[in-house]
Amino acid sequence: MLKNLKLAPRFTILLSLVFISSIILTGVILSQAVHHKAKTEVADQGSLIMAMMISVRDYTSTNINPLLKSRLETDPNFIRETVPAFSAITVFQNFIKQPKYKDFYYKEAVINPTNPQDEANDFEKKIVKQFWNQSDLPEVSNFTERSGKQVFYTARPIVIKDKSCLRCHSIPALAPKSQLAKYGSKNGFGWKLNDIVGIQIVYVPSEEVFSIAHRYLSLVMGIFIAIFALVILLINFLLKRTVVQPIRPMARLAQKISNEQFSADNYEEAEIESLEKVAKKTDELGQLARLFQQMAHAIYAREQDFAQQLQQLRNKSEQGQGYTPTSNNRIAYFKALQQKAQTIRNRMKGTN
């Protein structure tokens, strides 16, 4: 199909194919890059919040708990501020009062919690079991749905490493009376040192981040398509001006020579003169134009010389001057030469 097209349309089709292939390849690469960047962004947000909650828990265990420890036995009301999980959740609730973080969610999901509000749901229980099966796994993160929206979660195991935790969670007899009075003696007990009792999990909304990323992707792809389209138009314009237009006079001249339409009239002279602009160039097209000029002049001179000689012989033959067998043979020779040239041209036309 392309072989039957002219040079300019052929280049347009080839460039368009390259353009479409480049668009597809670039779209795939940019899409993967944008998706990776968006995922990294939400993962970083989740890791940052998780680190903040761990710091709150550590501060409560190290600084707050010792100060209030003595009051757990004497105070009739259970002091929740001594529980690291309560401190972390309270700080997080204040944190999400900011509109920017209102859709974030943090939970300390436990299999056997003291407070029923902290009980792990089915999804969170699966993550806890995953940590049970892979005790050396430090963190789990992935995408999921929460309340019908896509979120990115980051979860870490809650491991009992501090013996002080066993006072409230080993057996009811060791627990503070205020704790038993508030939560009872059925839940939140039986924990052991180094047990994985639950997970800290942060849910980060990801739909908005990915929506922004996709808008940027569309913008970049639009700019890329516009630039590539302009490049194709520019290449076509330069191709026609620097290659196609200079070749046209040479193609017309070659066609006239092939069809035996090359003569000494003004039109052919104009065709030869049209090559002068191209022949003045120093590039390959200029060199080719100069060769065409030389060829045209040579063919023109040979045809003129051949026609003059043949006309002279005919005049002599008609006037009876110098008519000899030799002259007759020369006329026959020129006619036979002319016929052979015509035969060769016809064969070349048939081959083409």
Short mmCIF file of C-alpha atoms in Angstrom, two decimals:
data_model
loop_
_atom_site.label_atom_id
_atom_site.label_comp_id
_atom_site.label_asym_id
_atom_site.label_seq_id
_atom_site.Cartn_x
_atom_site.Cartn_y
_atom_site.Cartn_z
CA MET A 1 0.00 0.00 0.00
CA LEU A 2 2.74 2.47 0.96
CA LYS A 3 4.63 1.72 -2.26
CA ASN A 4 1.81 3.23 -4.30
CA LEU A 5 1.78 6.49 -2.37
CA LYS A 6 3.79 9.60 -3.04
CA LEU A 7 6.63 10.64 -0.80
CA ALA A 8 4.76 13.19 1.35
CA PRO A 9 1.72 10.98 2.16
CA ARG A 10 4.04 8.06 2.84
CA PHE A 11 6.03 10.05 5.36
CA THR A 12 2.80 11.30 6.94
CA ILE A 13 1.52 7.76 7.45
CA LEU A 14 4.86 6.54 8.83
CA LEU A 15 5.12 9.49 11.21
CA SER A 16 1.52 8.94 12.31
CA LEU A 17 2.28 5.29 13.10
CA VAL A 18 5.31 6.38 15.10
CA PHE A 19 3.16 9.00 16.80
CA ILE A 20 0.43 6.52 17.80
CA SER A 21 2.99 3.98 19.04
CA SER A 22 4.77 6.65 21.04
CA ILE A 23 1.49 7.86 22.56
CA ILE A 24 0.54 4.34 23.65
CA LEU A 25 3.99 3.56 25.06
CA THR A 26 4.27 6.93 26.79
CA GLY A 27 0.75 6.58 28.20
CA VAL A 28 1.54 3.18 29.69
CA ILE A 29 4.83 4.35 31.21
CA LEU A 30 3.37 7.60 32.59
CA SER A 31 0.32 5.79 33.95
CA GLN A 32 2.51 3.36 35.87
CA ALA A 33 4.71 6.19 37.12
CA VAL A 34 1.72 8.28 38.24
CA HIS A 35 0.10 5.30 39.94
CA HIS A 36 3.35 4.50 41.76
CA LYS A 37 3.74 8.13 42.86
CA ALA A 38 0.15 8.30 44.15
CA LYS A 39 0.57 5.02 46.01
CA THR A 40 3.83 6.24 47.53
CA GLU A 41 2.14 9.48 48.63
CA VAL A 42 -0.72 7.77 50.48
CA ALA A 43 1.68 5.18 51.94
CA ASP A 44 3.89 7.98 53.28
CA GLN A 45 0.88 9.66 54.85
CA GLY A 46 -0.12 6.41 56.55
CA SER A 47 3.41 5.75 57.78
CA LEU A 48 3.64 9.28 59.17
CA ILE A 49 0.40 8.93 61.13
CA MET A 50 1.43 5.49 62.34
CA ALA A 51 4.74 6.86 63.60
CA MET A 52 2.88 9.65 65.39
CA MET A 53 0.52 7.19 67.11
CA ILE A 54 3.42 4.97 68.20
CA SER A 55 5.11 8.03 69.70
CA VAL A 56 1.94 8.90 71.65
CA ARG A 57 1.70 5.33 72.97
CA ASP A 58 5.34 5.31 74.03
CA TYR A 59 5.00 8.69 75.73
CA THR A 60 1.93 7.48 77.64
CA SER A 61 3.63 4.28 78.77
CA THR A 62 6.86 6.02 79.75
CA ASN A 63 5.69 9.31 81.22
CA ILE A 64 1.95 9.35 81.96
CA ASN A 65 1.38 5.85 83.26
CA PRO A 66 3.95 6.03 86.09
CA LEU A 67 2.46 9.31 87.32
CA LEU A 68 -1.07 7.96 87.52
CA LYS A 69 -0.28 4.40 88.46
CA SER A 70 -0.86 4.94 92.20
CA ARG A 71 -4.30 6.45 91.60
CA LEU A 72 -5.60 3.35 89.79
CA GLU A 73 -6.21 1.60 93.12
CA THR A 74 -7.58 4.54 95.07
CA ASP A 75 -9.60 6.43 92.45
CA PRO A 76 -13.15 5.07 92.10
CA ASN A 77 -13.22 5.95 88.41
CA PHE A 78 -10.94 4.20 85.96
CA ILE A 79 -8.30 6.62 84.62
CA ARG A 80 -8.31 5.93 80.86
CA GLU A 81 -5.38 8.26 80.27
CA THR A 82 -3.09 5.54 81.65
CA VAL A 83 -3.97 3.31 78.65
CA PRO A 84 -1.63 3.95 75.65
CA ALA A 85 -4.35 2.97 73.19
CA PHE A 86 -6.78 5.50 74.67
CA SER A 87 -4.18 8.29 74.47
CA ALA A 88 -3.35 7.46 70.84
CA ILE A 89 -7.02 7.37 69.81
CA THR A 90 -7.78 10.62 71.64
CA VAL A 91 -4.86 12.44 70.00
CA PHE A 92 -5.95 11.11 66.60
CA GLN A 93 -9.53 12.31 67.10
CA ASN A 94 -8.20 15.80 67.73
CA PHE A 95 -5.97 15.44 64.68
CA ILE A 96 -8.85 14.66 62.27
CA LYS A 97 -10.76 17.75 63.36
CA GLN A 98 -8.72 19.48 60.69
CA PRO A 99 -10.79 19.40 57.44
CA LYS A 100 -7.82 18.14 55.46
CA TYR A 101 -7.64 14.92 57.50
CA LYS A 102 -11.32 14.39 58.33
CA ASP A 103 -11.52 11.18 56.23
CA PHE A 104 -8.52 9.53 57.88
CA TYR A 105 -9.18 6.76 60.36
CA TYR A 106 -7.07 5.11 63.07
CA LYS A 107 -7.94 2.08 65.12
CA GLU A 108 -6.29 -0.29 67.56
CA ALA A 109 -8.08 -3.46 66.56
CA VAL A 110 -7.77 -6.23 69.16
CA ILE A 111 -9.01 -9.82 69.09
CA ASN A 112 -9.95 -9.84 72.79
CA PRO A 113 -10.26 -6.17 73.79
CA THR A 114 -11.14 -4.68 77.15
CA ASN A 115 -13.31 -2.06 75.42
CA PRO A 116 -15.74 -3.63 72.92
CA GLN A 117 -15.26 -0.62 70.63
CA ASP A 118 -11.72 -1.85 69.95
CA GLU A 119 -12.77 -5.29 68.74
CA ALA A 120 -11.35 -6.21 65.33
CA ASN A 121 -13.77 -6.72 62.45
CA ASP A 122 -13.48 -9.61 59.99
CA PHE A 123 -11.06 -7.76 57.71
CA GLU A 124 -8.82 -6.75 60.60
CA LYS A 125 -8.91 -10.27 62.05
CA LYS A 126 -7.46 -11.57 58.79
CA ILE A 127 -4.56 -9.15 59.13
CA VAL A 128 -3.99 -10.24 62.75
CA LYS A 129 -3.89 -13.87 61.64
CA GLN A 130 -1.41 -12.91 58.96
CA PHE A 131 0.90 -11.51 61.66
CA TRP A 132 0.38 -14.68 63.69
CA ASN A 133 1.50 -16.78 60.74
CA GLN A 134 4.40 -14.43 59.92
CA SER A 135 5.66 -13.20 63.26
CA ASP A 136 8.69 -11.50 61.69
CA LEU A 137 6.49 -9.36 59.41
CA PRO A 138 6.86 -5.73 60.56
CA GLU A 139 4.06 -4.13 58.55
CA VAL A 140 1.25 -4.82 56.09
CA SER A 141 -0.19 -2.30 53.65
CA ASN A 142 -2.50 -2.40 50.66
CA PHE A 143 -5.69 -0.98 49.18
CA THR A 144 -9.18 -1.85 50.40
CA GLU A 145 -12.67 -0.37 50.62
CA ARG A 146 -14.13 1.30 53.65
CA SER A 147 -17.63 2.79 53.68
CA GLY A 148 -17.78 2.36 49.91
CA LYS A 149 -14.58 4.34 49.25
CA GLN A 150 -11.13 3.17 48.29
CA VAL A 151 -8.58 3.60 51.07
CA PHE A 152 -4.98 2.62 51.66
CA TYR A 153 -4.30 0.91 54.97
CA THR A 154 -1.10 0.45 56.94
CA ALA A 155 -1.13 -2.06 59.81
CA ARG A 156 1.42 -3.03 62.46
CA PRO A 157 1.13 -5.72 65.12
CA ILE A 158 0.44 -4.89 68.77
CA VAL A 159 2.91 -7.04 70.69
CA ILE A 160 2.92 -7.30 74.51
CA LYS A 161 6.49 -6.42 75.35
CA ASP A 162 6.04 -4.56 78.63
CA LYS A 163 5.24 -6.62 81.73
CA SER A 164 3.26 -3.71 83.14
CA CYS A 165 0.58 -4.42 80.52
CA LEU A 166 -0.11 -7.81 82.13
CA ARG A 167 -1.42 -6.17 85.30
CA CYS A 168 -4.56 -5.11 83.48
CA HIS A 169 -4.76 -7.97 80.95
CA SER A 170 -3.44 -11.20 82.48
CA ILE A 171 -6.06 -12.23 85.06
CA PRO A 172 -8.94 -10.25 86.59
CA ALA A 173 -7.51 -10.66 90.11
CA LEU A 174 -4.52 -8.43 89.23
CA ALA A 175 -6.55 -5.76 87.42
CA PRO A 176 -7.46 -2.47 89.11
CA LYS A 177 -10.91 -2.44 90.70
CA SER A 178 -11.85 0.68 88.79
CA GLN A 179 -11.15 -1.18 85.54
CA LEU A 180 -13.30 -4.13 86.59
CA ALA A 181 -16.03 -1.75 87.62
CA LYS A 182 -16.07 -0.04 84.22
CA TYR A 183 -15.39 -2.91 81.78
CA GLY A 184 -16.09 -6.08 83.77
CA SER A 185 -13.95 -9.21 84.17
CA LYS A 186 -14.85 -11.10 80.99
CA ASN A 187 -13.02 -9.25 78.22
CA GLY A 188 -9.42 -8.18 77.76
CA PHE A 189 -7.75 -10.88 79.86
CA GLY A 190 -5.55 -13.89 79.14
CA TRP A 191 -2.86 -11.90 77.35
CA LYS A 192 0.71 -13.16 77.58
CA LEU A 193 4.13 -11.62 77.12
CA ASN A 194 5.24 -11.41 73.45
CA ASP A 195 1.73 -12.26 72.24
CA ILE A 196 0.33 -10.47 69.19
CA VAL A 197 -3.06 -9.37 70.50
CA GLY A 198 -4.13 -7.04 67.69
CA ILE A 199 -3.01 -4.42 65.21
CA GLN A 200 -2.60 -0.70 64.88
CA ILE A 201 -4.18 0.24 61.57
CA VAL A 202 -4.42 3.55 59.72
CA TYR A 203 -6.85 4.07 56.84
CA VAL A 204 -5.82 6.81 54.40
CA PRO A 205 -8.32 7.99 51.72
CA SER A 206 -6.77 7.46 48.30
CA GLU A 207 -9.47 8.38 45.79
CA GLU A 208 -8.69 12.09 45.82
CA VAL A 209 -4.94 11.50 45.50
CA PHE A 210 -5.43 9.20 42.52
CA SER A 211 -7.98 11.57 40.98
CA ILE A 212 -5.43 14.41 41.10
CA ALA A 213 -2.76 12.10 39.69
CA HIS A 214 -5.02 11.11 36.78
CA ARG A 215 -5.78 14.75 36.02
CA TYR A 216 -2.07 15.49 35.84
CA LEU A 217 -1.62 12.44 33.60
CA SER A 218 -4.35 13.68 31.25
CA LEU A 219 -2.77 17.13 31.16
CA VAL A 220 0.70 15.75 30.38
CA MET A 221 -0.67 13.42 27.69
CA GLY A 222 -2.62 16.31 26.13
CA ILE A 223 0.52 18.46 25.99
CA PHE A 224 2.51 15.56 24.56
CA ILE A 225 -0.10 14.89 21.85
CA ALA A 226 -0.24 18.59 20.91
CA ILE A 227 3.56 18.84 20.68
CA PHE A 228 3.82 15.66 18.63
CA ALA A 229 1.07 16.84 16.25
CA LEU A 230 2.91 20.14 15.74
CA VAL A 231 6.14 18.23 15.10
CA ILE A 232 4.44 16.11 12.42
CA LEU A 233 3.02 19.20 10.72
CA LEU A 234 6.41 20.91 10.85
CA ILE A 235 8.19 17.85 9.47
CA ASN A 236 5.66 17.60 6.63
CA PHE A 237 6.09 21.28 5.82
CA LEU A 238 9.90 21.04 5.82
CA LEU A 239 9.77 17.79 3.85
CA LYS A 240 7.66 19.33 1.10
CA ARG A 241 9.77 22.47 0.98
CA THR A 242 13.23 20.90 1.10
CA VAL A 243 12.68 17.51 -0.58
CA VAL A 244 9.40 17.09 -2.47
CA GLN A 245 9.33 20.48 -4.25
CA PRO A 246 12.98 20.31 -5.44
CA ILE A 247 12.40 16.76 -6.74
CA ARG A 248 9.28 17.62 -8.75
CA PRO A 249 11.10 19.42 -11.64
CA MET A 250 13.52 16.52 -11.93
CA ALA A 251 10.64 14.01 -11.90
CA ARG A 252 8.74 15.93 -14.62
CA LEU A 253 11.86 16.21 -16.75
CA ALA A 254 12.62 12.52 -16.40
CA GLN A 255 9.02 11.68 -17.30
CA LYS A 256 9.18 13.83 -20.46
CA ILE A 257 12.44 12.21 -21.53
CA SER A 258 10.95 8.76 -20.95
CA ASN A 259 7.80 9.64 -22.97
CA GLU A 260 9.85 11.23 -25.81
CA GLN A 261 8.20 14.57 -25.13
CA PHE A 262 11.50 16.35 -24.58
CA SER A 263 12.03 18.94 -27.33
CA ALA A 264 13.44 22.36 -27.90
CA ASP A 265 10.30 24.35 -27.21
CA ASN A 266 10.15 26.97 -24.50
CA TYR A 267 8.34 24.71 -22.04
CA GLU A 268 11.21 22.24 -21.84
CA GLU A 269 13.70 25.07 -21.55
CA ALA A 270 11.64 26.39 -18.66
CA GLU A 271 11.73 22.92 -17.10
CA ILE A 272 15.51 22.90 -17.32
CA GLU A 273 15.74 26.40 -15.94
CA SER A 274 13.56 25.42 -13.00
CA LEU A 275 16.37 23.17 -11.88
CA GLU A 276 18.80 26.06 -11.55
CA LYS A 277 17.54 27.04 -8.09
CA VAL A 278 17.98 23.49 -6.86
CA ALA A 279 21.31 23.07 -8.67
CA LYS A 280 22.73 26.05 -6.76
CA LYS A 281 22.45 24.11 -3.50
CA THR A 282 25.46 22.30 -2.11
CA ASP A 283 23.56 19.31 -0.71
CA GLU A 284 22.72 15.97 -2.35
CA LEU A 285 19.62 17.37 -4.06
CA GLY A 286 21.70 20.15 -5.60
CA GLN A 287 24.20 17.59 -6.91
CA LEU A 288 21.37 15.49 -8.33
CA ALA A 289 19.84 18.55 -10.01
CA ARG A 290 23.17 19.40 -11.65
CA LEU A 291 23.40 15.85 -12.99
CA PHE A 292 19.87 16.17 -14.39
CA GLN A 293 20.82 19.43 -16.07
CA GLN A 294 23.85 17.85 -17.67
CA MET A 295 21.81 14.85 -18.80
CA ALA A 296 19.06 17.05 -20.25
CA HIS A 297 21.55 19.21 -22.16
CA ALA A 298 23.34 16.13 -23.44
CA ILE A 299 20.11 14.49 -24.61
CA TYR A 300 18.94 17.73 -26.17
CA ALA A 301 22.26 18.25 -28.02
CA ARG A 302 22.33 14.65 -29.23
CA GLU A 303 18.74 14.79 -30.46
CA GLN A 304 19.39 18.06 -32.25
CA ASP A 305 22.59 16.78 -33.85
CA PHE A 306 20.88 13.56 -34.90
CA ALA A 307 17.94 15.46 -36.40
CA GLN A 308 20.25 17.83 -38.31
CA GLN A 309 22.29 15.01 -39.79
CA LEU A 310 19.19 13.11 -40.81
CA GLN A 311 17.66 16.22 -42.38
CA GLN A 312 20.85 16.95 -44.32
CA LEU A 313 20.94 13.45 -45.72
CA ARG A 314 17.30 13.66 -46.73
CA ASN A 315 17.90 17.01 -48.47
CA LYS A 316 20.83 15.63 -50.40
CA SER A 317 18.84 12.58 -51.33
CA GLU A 318 15.92 14.63 -52.58
CA GLN A 319 18.13 17.00 -54.59
CA GLY A 320 20.08 14.15 -56.09
CA GLN A 321 23.39 15.61 -54.88
CA GLY A 322 25.85 13.07 -53.69
CA TYR A 323 23.32 10.26 -53.76
CA THR A 324 25.39 7.13 -53.61
CA PRO A 325 24.98 3.71 -52.10
CA THR A 326 27.08 5.02 -49.22
CA SER A 327 24.64 7.86 -48.57
CA ASN A 328 21.74 5.50 -48.82
CA ASN A 329 23.38 3.22 -46.31
CA ARG A 330 23.93 6.10 -43.91
CA ILE A 331 20.26 7.08 -44.11
CA ALA A 332 19.23 3.49 -43.51
CA TYR A 333 21.67 3.30 -40.60
CA PHE A 334 20.24 6.39 -38.91
CA LYS A 335 16.68 5.16 -39.45
CA ALA A 336 17.55 1.76 -38.01
CA LEU A 337 19.25 3.49 -35.05
CA GLN A 338 16.15 5.57 -34.48
CA GLN A 339 13.95 2.47 -34.59
CA LYS A 340 16.20 0.65 -32.11
CA ALA A 341 16.05 3.61 -29.75
CA GLN A 342 12.28 3.59 -30.03
CA THR A 343 12.20 -0.15 -29.36
CA ILE A 344 14.38 0.26 -26.24
CA ARG A 345 12.15 3.02 -24.94
CA ASN A 346 9.05 0.89 -25.49
CA ARG A 347 10.63 -1.99 -23.60
CA MET A 348 11.53 0.30 -20.72
CA LYS A 349 7.96 1.59 -20.62
CA GLY A 350 6.60 -1.94 -20.57
CA THR A 351 8.96 -2.89 -17.72
CA ASN A 352 7.91 0.13 -15.71
#
